[in-house]
Coordinates of C-alpha atoms in Angstrom, one line a residue:
X1 CA -173.5 2.4 63.7
X2 CA -172.8 -1.1 62.4
X3 CA -174.3 -3.7 64.8
X4 CA -171.8 -4.9 67.4
X5 CA -171.1 -8.5 68.3
X6 CA -172.6 -9.0 71.8
X7 CA -171.5 -11.5 74.4
X8 CA -174.5 -12.9 76.2
X9 CA -174.6 -13.8 79.8
X10 CA -175.4 -17.4 78.9
X11 CA -172.0 -17.6 77.2
X12 CA -170.4 -16.5 80.5
X13 CA -172.3 -19.0 82.5
X14 CA -171.4 -21.8 80.1
X15 CA -167.8 -20.8 80.4
X16 CA -168.0 -20.9 84.2
X17 CA -169.8 -24.3 84.0
X18 CA -166.9 -25.7 82.0
X19 CA -164.5 -24.3 84.6
X20 CA -166.5 -26.0 87.4
X21 CA -166.1 -29.4 85.7
X22 CA -162.3 -28.9 85.4
X23 CA -161.9 -27.6 89.0
X24 CA -164.1 -30.4 90.5
X25 CA -161.7 -32.9 89.0
X26 CA -158.8 -31.7 91.1
X27 CA -160.4 -30.3 94.3
X28 CA -160.9 -32.4 97.4
X29 CA -164.6 -33.1 98.1
X30 CA -164.5 -31.1 101.4
X31 CA -163.7 -27.9 99.5
X32 CA -166.5 -28.3 97.0
X33 CA -169.2 -26.3 98.9
X34 CA -167.0 -23.3 99.5
X35 CA -165.8 -23.3 95.9
X36 CA -169.3 -23.7 94.5
X37 CA -170.4 -20.8 96.6
X38 CA -167.5 -18.7 95.2
X39 CA -168.4 -19.6 91.6
X40 CA -172.1 -18.9 92.2
X41 CA -171.3 -15.4 93.5
X42 CA -169.0 -14.9 90.5
X43 CA -171.8 -15.9 88.1
X44 CA -174.4 -13.6 89.7
X45 CA -172.0 -10.7 89.9
X46 CA -171.0 -10.9 86.3
X47 CA -174.5 -11.6 85.0
X48 CA -175.9 -8.4 86.5
X49 CA -175.5 -5.0 84.8
X50 CA -173.1 -2.8 86.7
X51 CA -174.1 0.7 87.5
X52 CA -171.6 3.3 86.4
X53 CA -170.3 6.1 88.6
X54 CA -170.3 9.3 86.6
X55 CA -167.5 11.9 87.0
X56 CA -167.0 15.6 86.6
X57 CA -165.5 14.8 83.2
X58 CA -168.7 13.0 82.2
X59 CA -170.8 16.0 83.1
X60 CA -168.5 18.4 81.1
X61 CA -168.8 16.1 78.1
X62 CA -172.5 15.3 78.2
X63 CA -174.2 18.5 79.4
X64 CA -174.8 21.9 78.1
X65 CA -172.6 23.7 80.6
X66 CA -172.7 27.5 81.1
X67 CA -169.5 27.6 79.0
X68 CA -171.3 26.0 76.1
X69 CA -174.8 27.5 76.4
X70 CA -174.0 31.1 75.4
X71 CA -172.7 30.4 71.8
X72 CA -174.0 28.4 68.8
X73 CA -171.7 26.7 66.3
X74 CA -172.5 28.0 62.7
X75 CA -169.6 26.3 60.8
X76 CA -166.5 24.3 61.1
X77 CA -163.5 24.6 58.7
X78 CA -161.1 21.9 59.7
X79 CA -157.6 21.3 58.4
X80 CA -155.7 18.1 59.3
X81 CA -152.3 16.8 58.4
X82 CA -151.5 13.3 59.6
X83 CA -148.0 11.9 59.9
X84 CA -148.4 8.4 58.6
X85 CA -145.1 7.1 60.0
X86 CA -145.2 8.8 63.5
X87 CA -149.0 8.4 63.7
X88 CA -149.4 12.0 64.8
X89 CA -151.5 14.8 63.5
X90 CA -151.5 18.6 63.4
X91 CA -154.1 21.0 62.2
X92 CA -156.6 23.7 63.0
X93 CA -160.3 24.2 63.3
X94 CA -161.8 27.6 62.4
X95 CA -165.1 27.7 64.3
X96 CA -167.6 30.3 63.2
X97 CA -170.1 30.9 66.0
X98 CA -173.0 33.1 66.9
X99 CA -173.4 34.7 70.4
X100 CA -176.7 33.7 72.0
X101 CA -176.3 35.8 75.1
X102 CA -174.2 38.7 76.1
X103 CA -174.3 37.5 79.7
X104 CA -171.8 34.6 79.8
X105 CA -169.3 33.3 82.4
X106 CA -166.3 34.8 80.4
X107 CA -165.2 31.3 79.3
X108 CA -165.9 29.1 76.3
X109 CA -165.7 25.3 76.6
X110 CA -163.8 23.5 73.8
X111 CA -163.4 19.7 73.9
X112 CA -160.3 17.9 72.8
X113 CA -159.1 14.4 73.8
X114 CA -156.1 14.6 76.2
X115 CA -153.7 12.8 73.8
X116 CA -153.9 16.0 71.7
X117 CA -153.2 19.6 72.8
X118 CA -154.2 23.0 71.7
X119 CA -151.2 25.1 70.6
X120 CA -152.8 28.5 69.9
X121 CA -156.2 30.2 69.7
X122 CA -156.9 33.4 67.7
X123 CA -160.3 35.2 67.9
X124 CA -161.5 37.2 64.8
X125 CA -158.0 37.1 63.2
X126 CA -156.3 39.3 65.8
X127 CA -157.0 38.5 69.5
X128 CA -154.9 35.7 71.1
X129 CA -156.8 34.0 73.8
X130 CA -155.6 32.4 77.0
X131 CA -156.8 28.9 77.8
X132 CA -156.4 26.2 80.5
X133 CA -156.9 22.4 80.3
X134 CA -159.3 20.4 82.5
X135 CA -158.9 16.8 81.3
X136 CA -160.5 16.5 77.9
X137 CA -161.8 20.0 78.1
X138 CA -160.2 23.4 77.5
X139 CA -161.7 26.5 79.2
X140 CA -160.9 29.5 77.0
X141 CA -161.0 33.0 78.3
X142 CA -163.6 34.8 76.2
X143 CA -164.0 38.6 76.0
X144 CA -167.4 40.3 76.2
X145 CA -169.4 39.9 72.9
X146 CA -172.7 41.3 71.9
X147 CA -175.7 39.0 71.5
X148 CA -176.3 37.9 67.9
X149 CA -172.8 38.9 66.8
X150 CA -170.8 36.5 64.7
X151 CA -167.2 35.5 65.4
X152 CA -164.5 33.2 64.2
X153 CA -162.2 31.2 66.5
X154 CA -159.2 29.6 65.0
X155 CA -157.8 26.8 67.1
X156 CA -154.4 25.2 66.2
X157 CA -153.8 21.7 67.7
X158 CA -151.3 18.8 67.5
X159 CA -150.3 15.6 69.1
X160 CA -150.6 11.8 69.0
X161 CA -154.3 11.0 68.6
X162 CA -156.0 8.0 70.0
X163 CA -155.7 4.9 67.8
X164 CA -158.9 3.0 67.4
X165 CA -158.5 -0.3 69.3
X166 CA -161.5 -1.9 67.5
X167 CA -163.0 0.4 64.9
X168 CA -165.8 1.3 64.6
X169 CA -167.1 0.3 68.0
X170 CA -164.1 1.5 70.0
X171 CA -162.9 4.4 67.8
X172 CA -160.2 6.9 67.0
X173 CA -157.8 7.1 64.1
X174 CA -157.1 4.0 62.1
X175 CA -153.6 4.0 60.6
X176 CA -153.4 0.8 58.6
X177 CA -152.4 -0.5 55.1
X178 CA -154.3 -2.0 52.2
X179 CA -153.5 -5.4 50.8
X180 CA -150.8 -3.9 48.7
X181 CA -149.1 -2.4 51.7
X182 CA -150.1 1.2 51.0
X183 CA -151.3 3.6 53.7
X184 CA -155.0 3.6 54.5
X185 CA -156.3 6.0 57.1
X186 CA -159.7 7.0 58.5
X187 CA -161.5 7.9 61.8
X188 CA -164.4 6.5 63.7
X189 CA -165.8 8.4 66.7
X190 CA -169.5 8.0 67.3
X191 CA -170.2 8.0 71.0
X192 CA -166.5 8.5 71.8
X193 CA -166.9 12.0 70.2
X194 CA -165.3 14.0 67.4
X195 CA -163.0 15.7 70.0
X196 CA -160.9 12.5 69.8
X197 CA -159.4 14.0 66.6
X198 CA -160.2 17.7 66.4
X199 CA -161.2 20.5 68.8
X200 CA -164.9 21.3 68.8
X201 CA -168.1 21.8 70.8
X202 CA -168.5 18.0 71.2
X203 CA -172.2 17.7 72.0
X204 CA -174.9 16.4 69.6
X205 CA -177.3 19.2 70.4
X206 CA -175.2 21.7 68.5
X207 CA -174.4 21.0 64.9
X208 CA -172.8 23.6 62.6
X209 CA -175.9 25.1 61.0
X210 CA -174.0 26.3 57.9
X211 CA -172.1 23.1 57.2
X212 CA -168.4 22.3 57.4
X213 CA -165.3 21.8 55.3
X214 CA -162.4 19.4 55.8
X215 CA -159.0 20.0 54.2
X216 CA -156.7 17.0 54.3
X217 CA -153.0 17.4 53.6
X218 CA -151.7 14.0 52.5
X219 CA -148.8 12.4 50.5
X220 CA -149.5 13.2 46.8
X221 CA -149.5 9.4 46.0
X222 CA -152.8 9.1 48.0
X223 CA -156.3 10.4 47.6
X224 CA -158.3 12.1 50.4
X225 CA -162.1 11.9 50.5
X226 CA -164.6 13.4 52.9
X227 CA -168.2 14.5 53.3
X228 CA -170.1 16.3 50.6
X229 CA -168.4 17.5 47.5
X230 CA -164.8 18.1 46.5
X231 CA -164.0 21.8 46.4
X232 CA -160.4 21.8 45.4
X233 CA -157.2 19.7 45.1
X234 CA -153.8 21.5 45.3
X235 CA -150.5 19.8 44.7
X236 CA -147.9 21.2 47.1
X237 CA -144.1 21.6 46.6
X238 CA -143.3 19.3 49.5
X239 CA -144.7 16.1 48.0
X240 CA -148.1 16.5 49.5
X241 CA -151.5 17.4 48.2
X242 CA -154.3 19.3 49.8
X243 CA -157.9 18.1 49.3
X244 CA -160.8 20.3 50.5
X245 CA -164.3 18.9 50.8
X246 CA -167.5 20.6 52.0
X247 CA -171.0 20.0 53.1
X248 CA -173.6 22.8 53.0
X249 CA -176.1 21.1 55.4
X250 CA -175.9 20.8 59.2
X251 CA -173.8 17.8 60.2
X252 CA -173.1 15.9 63.4
X253 CA -169.6 16.4 64.8
X254 CA -168.9 12.6 64.7
X255 CA -169.9 12.4 61.0
X256 CA -167.2 14.7 59.7
X257 CA -164.6 12.1 58.7
X258 CA -161.4 11.9 56.6
X259 CA -160.8 8.9 54.3
X260 CA -157.2 8.6 53.0
X261 CA -156.0 5.9 50.7
X262 CA -155.4 4.7 47.1
X263 CA -158.9 5.6 46.0
X264 CA -160.5 5.7 42.6
X265 CA -164.0 6.9 41.8
X266 CA -167.0 6.0 39.7
X267 CA -170.4 7.6 39.8
X268 CA -174.0 7.5 38.7
X269 CA -177.2 9.4 39.2
X270 CA -180.4 8.5 41.1
X271 CA -183.6 10.0 40.0
X272 CA -185.4 10.6 43.3
X273 CA -188.2 12.5 44.8
X274 CA -186.3 15.8 44.7
X275 CA -184.7 15.3 41.3
X276 CA -181.2 14.1 40.4
X277 CA -179.1 12.9 43.3
X278 CA -175.3 12.5 42.5
X279 CA -174.1 9.1 43.8
X280 CA -170.3 8.5 44.0
X281 CA -168.3 5.4 45.0
X282 CA -164.8 5.8 46.2
X283 CA -163.1 2.4 46.3
X284 CA -159.5 1.1 46.5
X285 CA -158.2 0.8 43.0
X286 CA -158.0 -3.0 43.1
X287 CA -161.7 -3.2 44.2
X288 CA -163.0 -1.2 41.2
X289 CA -164.3 -4.0 39.1
X290 CA -166.2 -5.9 41.8
X291 CA -167.5 -2.6 43.2
X292 CA -168.9 -1.6 39.8
X293 CA -170.6 -5.0 39.5
X294 CA -172.0 -5.0 43.1
X295 CA -172.6 -1.6 44.7
X296 CA -174.9 0.2 42.2
X297 CA -177.7 -2.3 42.4
X298 CA -177.5 -2.5 46.2
X299 CA -177.4 1.3 46.5
X300 CA -180.3 2.0 44.0
X301 CA -182.6 -0.5 45.8
X302 CA -181.8 1.0 49.1
X303 CA -182.4 4.6 48.0
X304 CA -185.7 3.7 46.3
X305 CA -186.9 1.8 49.4
X306 CA -186.0 4.5 51.9
X307 CA -187.4 7.4 49.8
X308 CA -190.7 5.3 49.7
X309 CA -190.8 4.9 53.5
X310 CA -189.0 7.9 54.8
X311 CA -189.4 10.6 52.2
X312 CA -186.7 12.4 50.1
X313 CA -183.0 11.8 50.8
X314 CA -182.2 14.6 53.2
X315 CA -178.9 15.8 51.6
X316 CA -179.4 16.2 47.9
X317 CA -177.2 19.3 47.9
X318 CA -174.2 17.3 49.3
X319 CA -174.8 14.1 47.2
X320 CA -174.4 10.5 48.4
X321 CA -171.2 8.5 48.6
X322 CA -170.0 5.0 49.6
X323 CA -166.4 4.8 50.6
X324 CA -164.1 1.8 51.1
X325 CA -162.9 1.4 54.7
X326 CA -160.9 -1.1 56.7
X327 CA -163.6 -1.5 59.3
X328 CA -167.2 -2.7 58.9
X329 CA -168.9 0.6 58.2
X330 CA -170.4 3.8 59.6
X331 CA -173.1 6.3 58.8
X332 CA -171.0 9.3 58.1
X333 CA -173.3 11.9 56.5
X334 CA -173.2 12.0 52.7
X335 CA -170.0 9.8 52.9
X336 CA -171.1 6.4 54.2
X337 CA -168.2 4.2 55.2
X338 CA -168.4 0.7 53.6
X339 CA -166.5 -2.3 54.7
X340 CA -168.7 -5.3 54.0
X341 CA -166.4 -7.0 51.5
X342 CA -168.9 -6.7 48.5
X343 CA -171.1 -9.6 49.6
X344 CA -174.6 -9.9 51.1
X345 CA -175.4 -10.2 54.7
X346 CA -173.3 -8.7 57.5
X347 CA -169.8 -9.9 56.6
X348 CA -171.4 -13.1 55.3
X349 CA -173.8 -13.6 58.2
X350 CA -177.5 -13.2 58.7
X351 CA -178.3 -11.7 62.1
X352 CA -181.9 -12.8 61.9
X353 CA -181.1 -16.5 61.2
X354 CA -184.0 -16.5 58.7
X355 CA -182.1 -16.4 55.5
X356 CA -183.7 -13.1 54.5
X357 CA -180.6 -11.2 55.7
X358 CA -178.5 -12.9 53.0
X359 CA -180.4 -11.3 50.1
X360 CA -179.0 -7.8 50.5
X361 CA -176.0 -5.9 51.8
X362 CA -176.5 -5.1 55.5
X363 CA -174.0 -2.2 55.6
X364 CA -175.4 -0.4 52.6
X365 CA -178.9 -0.7 54.0
X366 CA -178.3 -0.1 57.7
X367 CA -175.8 2.7 57.4
X368 CA -177.7 4.5 54.6
X369 CA -180.8 4.5 56.7
X370 CA -179.0 6.7 59.2
X371 CA -179.1 9.5 56.6
X372 CA -182.7 9.9 57.7
X373 CA -182.5 8.7 61.3
X374 CA -179.3 9.9 62.9
X375 CA -178.1 12.5 60.4
X376 CA -181.3 14.2 59.3
X377 CA -183.0 13.6 62.7
X378 CA -180.3 13.7 65.4
X379 CA -180.8 13.2 69.1
X380 CA -179.7 16.0 71.4
X381 CA -178.4 13.6 74.0
X382 CA -176.5 10.3 73.5
X383 CA -178.9 8.7 75.9
X384 CA -181.6 8.8 73.2
X385 CA -179.6 7.0 70.6
X386 CA -182.4 4.5 70.0
X387 CA -183.9 7.1 67.7
X388 CA -180.8 6.6 65.4
X389 CA -180.3 2.9 65.9
X390 CA -183.9 1.6 66.5
X391 CA -185.1 3.2 63.3
X392 CA -182.0 2.1 61.4
X393 CA -182.6 -1.5 62.6
X394 CA -186.2 -1.3 61.6
X395 CA -185.2 0.1 58.2
X396 CA -183.9 -3.4 57.5
X397 CA -187.4 -4.8 58.0
X398 CA -188.9 -2.1 55.8
X399 CA -186.3 -2.7 53.1
X400 CA -187.2 -6.4 53.0
X401 CA -190.9 -5.5 53.0
X402 CA -190.3 -3.2 49.9
X403 CA -188.2 -5.8 48.1
X404 CA -189.7 -9.2 49.2
X405 CA -193.0 -8.6 50.9
X406 CA -194.6 -8.3 54.3
X407 CA -194.4 -12.0 55.3
X408 CA -190.6 -11.9 54.7
X409 CA -190.4 -8.7 56.7
X410 CA -192.3 -10.2 59.6
X411 CA -190.0 -13.2 59.7
X412 CA -186.9 -11.1 59.6
X413 CA -188.1 -8.8 62.3
X414 CA -188.9 -11.6 64.7
X415 CA -185.6 -13.2 63.9
X416 CA -183.5 -10.3 65.0
X417 CA -185.0 -10.6 68.5
X418 CA -182.4 -13.2 69.3
X419 CA -180.0 -10.3 69.7
X420 CA -182.1 -8.7 72.5
X421 CA -180.6 -9.2 76.0
X422 CA -182.8 -7.0 78.2
X423 CA -179.7 -6.3 80.3
X424 CA -180.5 -2.6 81.0
X425 CA -182.9 0.0 79.6
X426 CA -182.6 1.3 76.0
X427 CA -182.6 4.9 77.2
X428 CA -179.6 5.8 79.3
X429 CA -179.0 8.7 81.8
X430 CA -179.0 12.2 80.4
X431 CA -176.3 14.9 80.5
X432 CA -173.4 12.5 81.2
X433 CA -172.7 11.2 77.6
X434 CA -174.2 7.8 78.6
X435 CA -175.3 5.3 76.1
X436 CA -178.1 2.8 76.7
X437 CA -178.2 -1.0 76.0
X438 CA -177.2 -2.4 72.7
X439 CA -180.9 -3.5 72.6
X440 CA -181.6 -0.1 71.1
X441 CA -181.0 -1.9 67.7
X442 CA -183.2 -5.0 67.7
X443 CA -185.5 -4.0 70.6
X444 CA -186.1 -0.6 69.1
X445 CA -186.8 -2.2 65.7
X446 CA -189.2 -4.7 67.2
X447 CA -191.0 -2.0 69.2
X448 CA -191.6 -0.1 65.9
X449 CA -192.8 -3.2 64.2
X450 CA -195.3 -3.8 67.1
X451 CA -196.5 -0.2 66.7
X452 CA -197.0 -0.8 63.0
X453 CA -199.0 -4.0 63.6
X454 CA -201.0 -2.1 66.3
X455 CA -201.9 0.6 63.8
X456 CA -202.8 -2.0 61.1
X457 CA -202.7 0.8 58.6
X458 CA -199.5 0.9 56.5
X459 CA -200.3 4.2 54.8
X460 CA -200.8 5.9 58.1
X461 CA -197.6 4.3 59.4
X462 CA -195.6 5.3 56.3
X463 CA -197.0 8.9 56.7
X464 CA -195.7 8.9 60.2
X465 CA -192.2 7.9 59.1
X466 CA -192.2 10.5 56.3
X467 CA -193.7 13.1 58.6
X468 CA -191.0 12.6 61.2
X469 CA -188.3 13.4 58.6
X470 CA -190.3 16.5 57.4
X471 CA -191.2 17.8 60.9
X472 CA -187.7 17.4 62.3
X473 CA -185.8 18.1 59.0
X474 CA -182.1 18.9 59.8
X475 CA -182.9 19.2 63.5
X476 CA -181.7 17.8 66.9
X477 CA -184.5 16.3 69.0
X478 CA -185.3 14.4 72.1
X479 CA -186.8 10.9 72.3
X480 CA -189.9 12.5 73.9
X481 CA -190.4 14.7 70.8
X482 CA -190.3 11.7 68.6
X483 CA -192.6 9.7 70.9
X484 CA -195.1 12.5 71.1
X485 CA -195.2 13.0 67.4
X486 CA -195.9 9.3 66.8
X487 CA -198.7 9.2 69.3
X488 CA -200.3 12.4 67.9
X489 CA -200.2 11.2 64.3
X490 CA -201.3 7.7 65.2
X491 CA -204.3 9.0 67.2
X492 CA -203.4 6.8 70.2
X493 CA -201.4 7.7 73.3
X494 CA -198.4 5.3 73.1
X495 CA -196.5 6.9 75.9
X496 CA -196.7 3.9 78.2
X497 CA -195.7 1.6 75.3
X498 CA -192.5 3.7 74.8
X499 CA -191.9 3.6 78.6
X500 CA -192.2 -0.1 78.6
X501 CA -189.8 -0.9 75.8
X502 CA -187.4 2.0 76.2
X503 CA -187.2 2.6 79.9
X504 CA -187.6 -0.9 81.4
X505 CA -186.3 -4.4 80.7
X506 CA -189.7 -6.1 81.1
X507 CA -191.3 -7.9 78.2
X508 CA -195.1 -7.4 78.5
X509 CA -197.1 -10.5 78.7
X510 CA -200.6 -11.1 77.3
X511 CA -202.6 -13.6 79.2
X512 CA -205.9 -14.8 77.6
X513 CA -208.4 -17.6 77.5
X514 CA -211.6 -18.4 75.5
X515 CA -214.9 -19.1 77.1
X516 CA -217.9 -19.7 74.9
X517 CA -218.1 -16.9 72.4
X518 CA -215.9 -14.5 74.4
X519 CA -212.2 -13.9 74.6
X520 CA -210.8 -12.7 78.0
X521 CA -207.4 -11.0 78.1
X522 CA -205.1 -8.7 80.1
X523 CA -201.5 -7.4 80.2
X524 CA -199.1 -8.5 83.0
X525 CA -195.4 -7.8 83.6
X526 CA -195.8 -4.3 82.4
X527 CA -195.7 -0.7 83.5
X528 CA -198.8 0.8 85.0
X529 CA -201.1 2.0 82.2
X530 CA -199.5 -0.1 79.4
X531 CA -202.0 0.0 76.7
X532 CA -200.7 -1.4 73.4
X533 CA -203.7 -2.2 71.2
X534 CA -203.4 -5.5 69.4
X535 CA -204.8 -6.3 65.9
X536 CA -204.9 -10.0 65.4
X537 CA -205.5 -11.3 61.9
X538 CA -205.2 -14.0 59.4
X539 CA -206.3 -14.3 55.8
X540 CA -210.0 -14.6 56.7
X541 CA -210.5 -12.8 60.0
X542 CA -209.4 -9.7 62.0
X543 CA -210.0 -8.5 65.5
X544 CA -208.8 -5.5 67.4
X545 CA -208.4 -5.6 71.2
X546 CA -207.1 -3.1 73.7
X547 CA -205.9 -5.1 76.8
X548 CA -205.2 -3.4 80.1
X549 CA -203.9 -4.7 83.4
X550 CA -207.5 -5.7 84.4
X551 CA -209.3 -8.5 82.7
X552 CA -211.3 -7.4 79.7
X553 CA -213.5 -9.4 77.3
X554 CA -214.7 -9.3 73.7
X555 CA -217.5 -11.1 71.9
X556 CA -216.1 -13.3 69.1
X557 CA -217.5 -13.8 65.7
X558 CA -217.2 -17.0 63.8
X559 CA -213.5 -18.0 63.3
X560 CA -212.0 -15.3 65.5
X561 CA -211.2 -17.6 68.3
X562 CA -208.3 -19.1 66.3
X563 CA -206.7 -15.6 66.1
X564 CA -205.8 -16.0 69.7
X565 CA -202.7 -18.1 68.9
X566 CA -199.6 -17.6 71.0
X567 CA -197.1 -18.2 68.3
X568 CA -198.9 -15.9 65.8
X569 CA -199.2 -13.1 68.5
X570 CA -195.5 -13.4 69.5
X571 CA -194.4 -13.3 65.8
X572 CA -196.3 -10.0 65.2
X573 CA -195.6 -8.3 68.5
X574 CA -192.6 -8.2 70.8
X575 CA -194.6 -9.6 73.8
X576 CA -195.0 -12.9 75.7
X577 CA -198.4 -14.5 75.3
X578 CA -199.9 -17.5 77.0
X579 CA -203.2 -19.3 77.2
X580 CA -204.2 -19.4 80.9
X581 CA -207.0 -21.1 82.9
X582 CA -210.1 -19.2 83.7
X583 CA -209.6 -16.7 86.5
X584 CA -213.1 -16.7 88.1
X585 CA -212.2 -14.1 90.8
X586 CA -210.8 -11.6 88.3
X587 CA -213.8 -12.0 86.1
X588 CA -216.3 -11.7 88.9
X589 CA -214.6 -8.5 90.1
X590 CA -214.6 -7.1 86.6
X591 CA -218.3 -7.8 86.0

């Protein structure tokens, strides 16, 4: 997902401080203590992360219920007809599924946001099924079915869908107009869920194994684009046209997206690791010239960089597309939403503050990275979304490394830390559709950069990135699977490192001092067993240390003492570091 604009606690406190100045001007002195106490409580209350109380609806949405567990989605064939004036929709989803167990509760759970309703359900073309609503879930009465048998469920639906308040971060349908006043429609639904616009099994753990199709019935003055490849266009007698698009690969529910507007197309080919990749650009007609002059260079550089680091593009069969949208952008598989106004940075800004972020297009790079991390490798539970966003954030650093060198990459990666809040852990609670801190972007990226420096072997690190995309090709995974794979291939157990950065808000601190020809060091403010090895280097020297919570020491060779530089350590690793006075008691107990 495109990086969100985050409001820091310090901003809130500054606002309250300004309010204090104003209020103090008008309040009698005798009321100051009580008022100050009230404001202090307000600051503390608002500055602390609030725990969420989860509901029955959260469990239905976020867990593999008994009504979900017995069947596996094989394919979605969706048809949608939006009413642009009324902002309503109607359509159907034909769900092909496989029975995993002939022992099931007699019900099937289908998710659909409560602003829409199911009108009719037909099983295998002949059996009409009964159903009952439970909030954003329908429980369908399912007859007995044999294990391994295949079936098709056609669900007709209609209603007034949720309109996105602030796409893409707060999603739903977007009914808007382009600058010439013509209709422009799309959907954003990551996190919120695809059931905001069509009925489905709305859980990341179950993707349609055999792909999906999307048919859009739109006014024949408009063009409809979606994921994968155009299968057909049919002009209807009622002034509409039907466009059918299809992907043959597995796809996340939230990545199946309609794009409807006054689009024109141009295309090119990318000669990649698996041969020719078809690259298509769908842009509003008045953007054609600037798109032709801008997007191909950005796209080719991005694909070359990511195939170098991550391995072959995961969806050669479905091609790659960039599509104009009215919001900032999203990682919709094989149909990446682009809204960065054809200029470098993130809508003209550099999130790192280093200048390196203004030399490339943030949306092209970040959202394309999700084709590998997010779309190829998808987390089973929303709680583990750092696997999508942390790697996509780090892809920015890797892109800079590929294009501009390692020093530039180090500077950029350190720069994006200013977006880290440490307000709550990166990994959220499981089985309730909970999403962790927005730190999953910059903190996840900085954790990966720390691991890379710790390995001090870029070929090994690159082989791990490529290996992840090969090992978990077109699969849904857990964070633990990714963590364990990295540790195994790295040859070091990084489990406590992952715990530190993903499951706590503590920043580990390296304390050290030099005495004679020895360096003494330890970790503090860390989880028990935190063991991130550090490789410290400059142009002339290198040293590897493995600090623990107890003081340890290492003999230094000529010139190595200068490697213990707090600024240099902090730039390479997301840690605090400080030179401390000799701790005689600790050293004596150690020796």
